[in-house]
Amino acid sequence: RKEVEQDPGPFNVPEGATVAFNCTYSNSASQSFFWYRQDCRKEPKLLMSVYSSGNEDGRFTAQLNRASQYISLLIRDSKLSDSATYLCVEANSGYALNFGKGTSLLVTP
Amino acid sequence: GAVVSQHPSWVICKSGTSVKIECRSLDFQATTMFWYRQFPKQSLMLMATSNEGSKATYEQGVEKDKFLINHASLTLSTLTVTSAHPEDSSFYICSATGQTNQPQHFGDGTRLSIL
């Protein structure tokens, strides 16, 4: 199975900080990319899809670089509630998702 | 939005017991459902792909005779862990989607503990 690699962290940042996560994938045929958020002992929840043109949703910005095979997630003005594990996910043909191990974020007061 | 229900959310059983986990798509038809397993501090690992009306496709290293999957309808898939042992203790999560390469919707997960 092709790999999805993430820095496990943890990233400890103060409230209000900007933090960025990167993720690399090895399968050049990957077609779709997502960022999921997983809280401790909970199921993953979709944070946002990642488009080639880049996309923004409020304080979150995701970008895809197909040439270098990485995607990124930028979180601005971090909130305490942003503390979670962020999972980088790619999908090849078909439906199945391939997850990275996740990057832990802890936002502190 | 799309909702996937998974039941039970927590199971504690003795070694040797078989455990059935249900995954239901509540407001959409899921031709394909997926079963994942997550050990502590590990990523979610796909166990099998469940297709309605046909046999499940298992990932390498996953025993099909141990993890029985039945996808009898477009809204229900079940995973049965047969003769569970302590090493099967894990977080099992199902997901479902109606479209290729679209985000999947996850169930709440089942935390399985085998004593």
PDB file of N, CA, C and O in Angstrom, chain A residues 1 31-32 34 36 38 40-46 49 87 91-102, chain B residues 10 31-32 34 36 38 42-44 46 49 59 91 93 97-104 106-109 111:
ATOM      1  N   ARG A   1       0.851  -1.201   0.000  1.00  0.00           N
ATOM      2  CA  ARG A   1       0.000   0.000   0.000  1.00  0.00           C
ATOM      3  C   ARG A   1       0.877   1.237   0.000  1.00  0.00           C
ATOM      4  O   ARG A   1       1.883   1.297   0.673  1.00  0.00           O
ATOM      5  N   GLN A  31      -5.919  10.557  -6.496  1.00  0.00           N
ATOM      6  CA  GLN A  31      -6.846  11.458  -7.175  1.00  0.00           C
ATOM      7  C   GLN A  31      -7.493  12.482  -6.251  1.00  0.00           C
ATOM      8  O   GLN A  31      -7.835  13.583  -6.679  1.00  0.00           O
ATOM      9  N   SER A  32      -7.697  12.088  -5.024  1.00  0.00           N
ATOM     10  CA  SER A  32      -8.419  12.970  -4.112  1.00  0.00           C
ATOM     11  C   SER A  32      -7.693  13.027  -2.780  1.00  0.00           C
ATOM     12  O   SER A  32      -7.079  12.051  -2.359  1.00  0.00           O
ATOM     13  N   PHE A  34      -7.863  14.720   1.350  1.00  0.00           N
ATOM     14  CA  PHE A  34      -8.718  15.300   2.382  1.00  0.00           C
ATOM     15  C   PHE A  34      -7.901  15.511   3.649  1.00  0.00           C
ATOM     16  O   PHE A  34      -6.890  14.845   3.872  1.00  0.00           O
ATOM     17  N   TYR A  36      -8.815  15.161   7.621  1.00  0.00           N
ATOM     18  CA  TYR A  36      -9.791  14.775   8.625  1.00  0.00           C
ATOM     19  C   TYR A  36      -9.249  15.187   9.983  1.00  0.00           C
ATOM     20  O   TYR A  36      -8.032  15.256  10.201  1.00  0.00           O
ATOM     21  N   GLN A  38      -9.451  14.133  14.051  1.00  0.00           N
ATOM     22  CA  GLN A  38      -9.870  13.070  14.956  1.00  0.00           C
ATOM     23  C   GLN A  38      -9.589  13.494  16.387  1.00  0.00           C
ATOM     24  O   GLN A  38      -8.440  13.764  16.752  1.00  0.00           O
ATOM     25  N   CYS A  40      -9.630  12.649  20.493  1.00  0.00           N
ATOM     26  CA  CYS A  40      -9.194  11.469  21.228  1.00  0.00           C
ATOM     27  C   CYS A  40     -10.326  10.466  21.395  1.00  0.00           C
ATOM     28  O   CYS A  40     -11.414  10.816  21.865  1.00  0.00           O
ATOM     29  N   ARG A  41     -10.106   9.239  20.981  1.00  0.00           N
ATOM     30  CA  ARG A  41     -11.048   8.144  21.150  1.00  0.00           C
ATOM     31  C   ARG A  41     -12.365   8.370  20.401  1.00  0.00           C
ATOM     32  O   ARG A  41     -13.407   7.860  20.780  1.00  0.00           O
ATOM     33  N   LYS A  42     -12.278   9.145  19.319  1.00  0.00           N
ATOM     34  CA  LYS A  42     -13.470   9.402  18.511  1.00  0.00           C
ATOM     35  C   LYS A  42     -13.196   9.023  17.054  1.00  0.00           C
ATOM     36  O   LYS A  42     -12.054   8.769  16.674  1.00  0.00           O
ATOM     37  N   GLU A  43     -14.273   9.006  16.270  1.00  0.00           N
ATOM     38  CA  GLU A  43     -14.091   8.714  14.858  1.00  0.00           C
ATOM     39  C   GLU A  43     -13.567   9.946  14.124  1.00  0.00           C
ATOM     40  O   GLU A  43     -13.733  11.082  14.577  1.00  0.00           O
ATOM     41  N   PRO A  44     -12.926   9.754  12.966  1.00  0.00           N
ATOM     42  CA  PRO A  44     -12.461  10.900  12.180  1.00  0.00           C
ATOM     43  C   PRO A  44     -13.644  11.679  11.625  1.00  0.00           C
ATOM     44  O   PRO A  44     -14.663  11.103  11.259  1.00  0.00           O
ATOM     45  N   LYS A  45     -13.481  12.969  11.556  1.00  0.00           N
ATOM     46  CA  LYS A  45     -14.504  13.821  10.936  1.00  0.00           C
ATOM     47  C   LYS A  45     -13.855  14.647   9.837  1.00  0.00           C
ATOM     48  O   LYS A  45     -12.753  15.185  10.023  1.00  0.00           O
ATOM     49  N   LEU A  46     -14.525  14.737   8.718  1.00  0.00           N
ATOM     50  CA  LEU A  46     -13.986  15.476   7.593  1.00  0.00           C
ATOM     51  C   LEU A  46     -13.825  16.944   7.948  1.00  0.00           C
ATOM     52  O   LEU A  46     -14.768  17.607   8.376  1.00  0.00           O
ATOM     53  N   SER A  49     -11.886  19.021   2.041  1.00  0.00           N
ATOM     54  CA  SER A  49     -11.269  18.407   0.879  1.00  0.00           C
ATOM     55  C   SER A  49     -10.141  19.318   0.414  1.00  0.00           C
ATOM     56  O   SER A  49     -10.115  20.510   0.739  1.00  0.00           O
ATOM     57  N   LEU A  87      -5.563  14.257  10.350  1.00  0.00           N
ATOM     58  CA  LEU A  87      -5.208  13.132   9.502  1.00  0.00           C
ATOM     59  C   LEU A  87      -5.195  13.557   8.039  1.00  0.00           C
ATOM     60  O   LEU A  87      -6.168  14.107   7.533  1.00  0.00           O
ATOM     61  N   ALA A  91      -7.022   9.358  -1.639  1.00  0.00           N
ATOM     62  CA  ALA A  91      -7.834   8.315  -2.247  1.00  0.00           C
ATOM     63  C   ALA A  91      -7.382   8.115  -3.683  1.00  0.00           C
ATOM     64  O   ALA A  91      -7.248   9.074  -4.433  1.00  0.00           O
ATOM     65  N   ASN A  92      -7.156   6.885  -4.015  1.00  0.00           N
ATOM     66  CA  ASN A  92      -6.784   6.535  -5.382  1.00  0.00           C
ATOM     67  C   ASN A  92      -8.063   6.197  -6.131  1.00  0.00           C
ATOM     68  O   ASN A  92      -9.098   6.757  -5.847  1.00  0.00           O
ATOM     69  N   SER A  93      -7.990   5.332  -7.059  1.00  0.00           N
ATOM     70  CA  SER A  93      -9.201   4.915  -7.764  1.00  0.00           C
ATOM     71  C   SER A  93     -10.115   4.179  -6.795  1.00  0.00           C
ATOM     72  O   SER A  93      -9.679   3.648  -5.783  1.00  0.00           O
ATOM     73  N   GLY A  94     -11.366   4.206  -7.102  1.00  0.00           N
ATOM     74  CA  GLY A  94     -12.289   3.534  -6.199  1.00  0.00           C
ATOM     75  C   GLY A  94     -12.607   4.386  -4.997  1.00  0.00           C
ATOM     76  O   GLY A  94     -12.511   5.596  -5.036  1.00  0.00           O
ATOM     77  N   TYR A  95     -12.950   3.760  -3.913  1.00  0.00           N
ATOM     78  CA  TYR A  95     -13.451   4.501  -2.776  1.00  0.00           C
ATOM     79  C   TYR A  95     -12.509   4.538  -1.586  1.00  0.00           C
ATOM     80  O   TYR A  95     -12.567   5.453  -0.771  1.00  0.00           O
ATOM     81  N   ALA A  96     -11.684   3.532  -1.412  1.00  0.00           N
ATOM     82  CA  ALA A  96     -10.988   3.366  -0.141  1.00  0.00           C
ATOM     83  C   ALA A  96     -10.048   4.525   0.143  1.00  0.00           C
ATOM     84  O   ALA A  96      -9.386   5.063  -0.750  1.00  0.00           O
ATOM     85  N   LEU A  97      -9.980   4.923   1.384  1.00  0.00           N
ATOM     86  CA  LEU A  97      -9.116   6.003   1.824  1.00  0.00           C
ATOM     87  C   LEU A  97      -7.846   5.437   2.427  1.00  0.00           C
ATOM     88  O   LEU A  97      -7.853   4.390   3.058  1.00  0.00           O
ATOM     89  N   ASN A  98      -6.762   6.175   2.247  1.00  0.00           N
ATOM     90  CA  ASN A  98      -5.478   5.799   2.813  1.00  0.00           C
ATOM     91  C   ASN A  98      -5.067   6.906   3.771  1.00  0.00           C
ATOM     92  O   ASN A  98      -4.876   8.057   3.351  1.00  0.00           O
ATOM     93  N   PHE A  99      -4.948   6.575   5.043  1.00  0.00           N
ATOM     94  CA  PHE A  99      -4.716   7.580   6.076  1.00  0.00           C
ATOM     95  C   PHE A  99      -3.247   7.680   6.467  1.00  0.00           C
ATOM     96  O   PHE A  99      -2.538   6.675   6.536  1.00  0.00           O
ATOM     97  N   GLY A 100      -2.829   8.899   6.738  1.00  0.00           N
ATOM     98  CA  GLY A 100      -1.571   9.084   7.438  1.00  0.00           C
ATOM     99  C   GLY A 100      -1.776   8.787   8.916  1.00  0.00           C
ATOM    100  O   GLY A 100      -2.900   8.576   9.369  1.00  0.00           O
ATOM    101  N   LYS A 101      -0.688   8.793   9.677  1.00  0.00           N
ATOM    102  CA  LYS A 101      -0.794   8.479  11.100  1.00  0.00           C
ATOM    103  C   LYS A 101      -1.315   9.654  11.917  1.00  0.00           C
ATOM    104  O   LYS A 101      -1.661   9.491  13.085  1.00  0.00           O
ATOM    105  N   GLY A 102      -1.345  10.817  11.295  1.00  0.00           N
ATOM    106  CA  GLY A 102      -1.900  11.955  11.998  1.00  0.00           C
ATOM    107  C   GLY A 102      -0.846  12.840  12.626  1.00  0.00           C
ATOM    108  O   GLY A 102       0.248  12.384  12.976  1.00  0.00           O
TER     109      GLY A 102
ATOM    110  N   TRP B  10     -19.177   0.324  22.453  1.00  0.00           N
ATOM    111  CA  TRP B  10     -18.171  -0.219  23.379  1.00  0.00           C
ATOM    112  C   TRP B  10     -18.536  -1.665  23.693  1.00  0.00           C
ATOM    113  O   TRP B  10     -19.695  -1.960  24.005  1.00  0.00           O
ATOM    114  N   THR B  31     -23.534   1.918  -1.469  1.00  0.00           N
ATOM    115  CA  THR B  31     -23.208   0.689  -2.183  1.00  0.00           C
ATOM    116  C   THR B  31     -21.919   0.075  -1.648  1.00  0.00           C
ATOM    117  O   THR B  31     -21.697  -1.119  -1.757  1.00  0.00           O
ATOM    118  N   THR B  32     -21.092   0.913  -1.085  1.00  0.00           N
ATOM    119  CA  THR B  32     -19.821   0.440  -0.548  1.00  0.00           C
ATOM    120  C   THR B  32     -19.619   0.983   0.856  1.00  0.00           C
ATOM    121  O   THR B  32     -19.832   2.166   1.102  1.00  0.00           O
ATOM    122  N   PHE B  34     -16.799   0.601   4.267  1.00  0.00           N
ATOM    123  CA  PHE B  34     -15.429   0.230   4.586  1.00  0.00           C
ATOM    124  C   PHE B  34     -15.301  -0.040   6.080  1.00  0.00           C
ATOM    125  O   PHE B  34     -15.936   0.625   6.899  1.00  0.00           O
ATOM    126  N   TYR B  36     -12.446  -0.155   9.062  1.00  0.00           N
ATOM    127  CA  TYR B  36     -11.093   0.207   9.446  1.00  0.00           C
ATOM    128  C   TYR B  36     -10.836  -0.253  10.877  1.00  0.00           C
ATOM    129  O   TYR B  36     -11.757  -0.439  11.666  1.00  0.00           O
ATOM    130  N   GLN B  38      -8.101   0.729  14.174  1.00  0.00           N
ATOM    131  CA  GLN B  38      -7.089   1.663  14.645  1.00  0.00           C
ATOM    132  C   GLN B  38      -6.581   1.224  16.007  1.00  0.00           C
ATOM    133  O   GLN B  38      -7.326   1.196  16.982  1.00  0.00           O
ATOM    134  N   GLN B  42      -1.847   4.747  16.361  1.00  0.00           N
ATOM    135  CA  GLN B  42      -1.604   4.316  14.986  1.00  0.00           C
ATOM    136  C   GLN B  42      -2.643   4.950  14.062  1.00  0.00           C
ATOM    137  O   GLN B  42      -3.648   5.492  14.509  1.00  0.00           O
ATOM    138  N   SER B  43      -2.372   4.866  12.787  1.00  0.00           N
ATOM    139  CA  SER B  43      -3.333   5.386  11.828  1.00  0.00           C
ATOM    140  C   SER B  43      -4.452   4.379  11.620  1.00  0.00           C
ATOM    141  O   SER B  43      -4.330   3.218  11.975  1.00  0.00           O
ATOM    142  N   LEU B  44      -5.511   4.866  11.027  1.00  0.00           N
ATOM    143  CA  LEU B  44      -6.578   3.936  10.648  1.00  0.00           C
ATOM    144  C   LEU B  44      -6.060   3.065   9.515  1.00  0.00           C
ATOM    145  O   LEU B  44      -5.467   3.557   8.559  1.00  0.00           O
ATOM    146  N   LEU B  46      -7.228   0.230   6.713  1.00  0.00           N
ATOM    147  CA  LEU B  46      -8.360  -0.400   6.049  1.00  0.00           C
ATOM    148  C   LEU B  46      -8.261  -1.910   6.213  1.00  0.00           C
ATOM    149  O   LEU B  46      -7.224  -2.513   5.933  1.00  0.00           O
ATOM    150  N   THR B  49     -13.211  -3.894   2.246  1.00  0.00           N
ATOM    151  CA  THR B  49     -14.216  -3.118   1.524  1.00  0.00           C
ATOM    152  C   THR B  49     -15.438  -3.992   1.353  1.00  0.00           C
ATOM    153  O   THR B  49     -15.340  -5.125   0.852  1.00  0.00           O
ATOM    154  N   GLU B  59      -8.099  -6.616   2.823  1.00  0.00           N
ATOM    155  CA  GLU B  59      -6.735  -6.152   2.642  1.00  0.00           C
ATOM    156  C   GLU B  59      -5.768  -7.267   3.024  1.00  0.00           C
ATOM    157  O   GLU B  59      -6.097  -8.193   3.779  1.00  0.00           O
ATOM    158  N   PHE B  91      -9.949  -0.311  18.072  1.00  0.00           N
ATOM    159  CA  PHE B  91     -11.040   0.607  17.730  1.00  0.00           C
ATOM    160  C   PHE B  91     -11.431   0.290  16.294  1.00  0.00           C
ATOM    161  O   PHE B  91     -10.616   0.429  15.377  1.00  0.00           O
ATOM    162  N   ILE B  93     -13.837   1.050  13.094  1.00  0.00           N
ATOM    163  CA  ILE B  93     -14.663   2.135  12.548  1.00  0.00           C
ATOM    164  C   ILE B  93     -15.136   1.766  11.154  1.00  0.00           C
ATOM    165  O   ILE B  93     -14.353   1.262  10.340  1.00  0.00           O
ATOM    166  N   THR B  97     -19.840   5.673   1.710  1.00  0.00           N
ATOM    167  CA  THR B  97     -19.956   6.749   0.747  1.00  0.00           C
ATOM    168  C   THR B  97     -20.840   6.287  -0.389  1.00  0.00           C
ATOM    169  O   THR B  97     -20.962   5.089  -0.643  1.00  0.00           O
ATOM    170  N   GLY B  98     -21.440   7.245  -1.058  1.00  0.00           N
ATOM    171  CA  GLY B  98     -22.275   6.879  -2.187  1.00  0.00           C
ATOM    172  C   GLY B  98     -21.591   7.155  -3.511  1.00  0.00           C
ATOM    173  O   GLY B  98     -22.064   6.742  -4.554  1.00  0.00           O
ATOM    174  N   GLN B  99     -20.448   7.854  -3.458  1.00  0.00           N
ATOM    175  CA  GLN B  99     -19.815   8.272  -4.703  1.00  0.00           C
ATOM    176  C   GLN B  99     -18.308   8.064  -4.663  1.00  0.00           C
ATOM    177  O   GLN B  99     -17.680   8.202  -3.619  1.00  0.00           O
ATOM    178  N   THR B 100     -17.753   7.773  -5.827  1.00  0.00           N
ATOM    179  CA  THR B 100     -16.318   7.557  -5.919  1.00  0.00           C
ATOM    180  C   THR B 100     -15.554   8.821  -5.561  1.00  0.00           C
ATOM    181  O   THR B 100     -15.923   9.924  -5.956  1.00  0.00           O
ATOM    182  N   ASN B 101     -14.485   8.647  -4.808  1.00  0.00           N
ATOM    183  CA  ASN B 101     -13.563   9.732  -4.485  1.00  0.00           C
ATOM    184  C   ASN B 101     -14.217  10.893  -3.749  1.00  0.00           C
ATOM    185  O   ASN B 101     -13.679  11.993  -3.736  1.00  0.00           O
ATOM    186  N   GLN B 102     -15.335  10.665  -3.173  1.00  0.00           N
ATOM    187  CA  GLN B 102     -15.962  11.681  -2.339  1.00  0.00           C
ATOM    188  C   GLN B 102     -15.665  11.368  -0.875  1.00  0.00           C
ATOM    189  O   GLN B 102     -15.367  10.236  -0.519  1.00  0.00           O
ATOM    190  N   PRO B 103     -15.719  12.387  -0.022  1.00  0.00           N
ATOM    191  CA  PRO B 103     -15.435  12.139   1.394  1.00  0.00           C
ATOM    192  C   PRO B 103     -16.328  11.046   1.961  1.00  0.00           C
ATOM    193  O   PRO B 103     -17.494  10.941   1.594  1.00  0.00           O
ATOM    194  N   GLN B 104     -15.774  10.283   2.812  1.00  0.00           N
ATOM    195  CA  GLN B 104     -16.541   9.237   3.459  1.00  0.00           C
ATOM    196  C   GLN B 104     -17.098   9.759   4.764  1.00  0.00           C
ATOM    197  O   GLN B 104     -16.551  10.663   5.397  1.00  0.00           O
ATOM    198  N   PHE B 106     -18.103   8.633   8.557  1.00  0.00           N
ATOM    199  CA  PHE B 106     -17.704   7.593   9.484  1.00  0.00           C
ATOM    200  C   PHE B 106     -18.749   7.350  10.568  1.00  0.00           C
ATOM    201  O   PHE B 106     -19.445   8.270  10.998  1.00  0.00           O
ATOM    202  N   GLY B 107     -18.817   6.109  10.984  1.00  0.00           N
ATOM    203  CA  GLY B 107     -19.576   5.792  12.174  1.00  0.00           C
ATOM    204  C   GLY B 107     -18.810   6.275  13.399  1.00  0.00           C
ATOM    205  O   GLY B 107     -17.679   6.743  13.297  1.00  0.00           O
ATOM    206  N   ASP B 108     -19.438   6.171  14.554  1.00  0.00           N
ATOM    207  CA  ASP B 108     -18.815   6.634  15.792  1.00  0.00           C
ATOM    208  C   ASP B 108     -17.688   5.726  16.263  1.00  0.00           C
ATOM    209  O   ASP B 108     -16.931   6.088  17.158  1.00  0.00           O
ATOM    210  N   GLY B 109     -17.581   4.533  15.676  1.00  0.00           N
ATOM    211  CA  GLY B 109     -16.545   3.598  16.080  1.00  0.00           C
ATOM    212  C   GLY B 109     -16.997   2.676  17.190  1.00  0.00           C
ATOM    213  O   GLY B 109     -17.926   2.986  17.955  1.00  0.00           O
ATOM    214  N   ARG B 111     -15.312   0.455  20.281  1.00  0.00           N
ATOM    215  CA  ARG B 111     -14.101   0.129  21.048  1.00  0.00           C
ATOM    216  C   ARG B 111     -14.266  -1.276  21.592  1.00  0.00           C
ATOM    217  O   ARG B 111     -15.128  -1.530  22.425  1.00  0.00           O
TER     218      ARG B 111
END
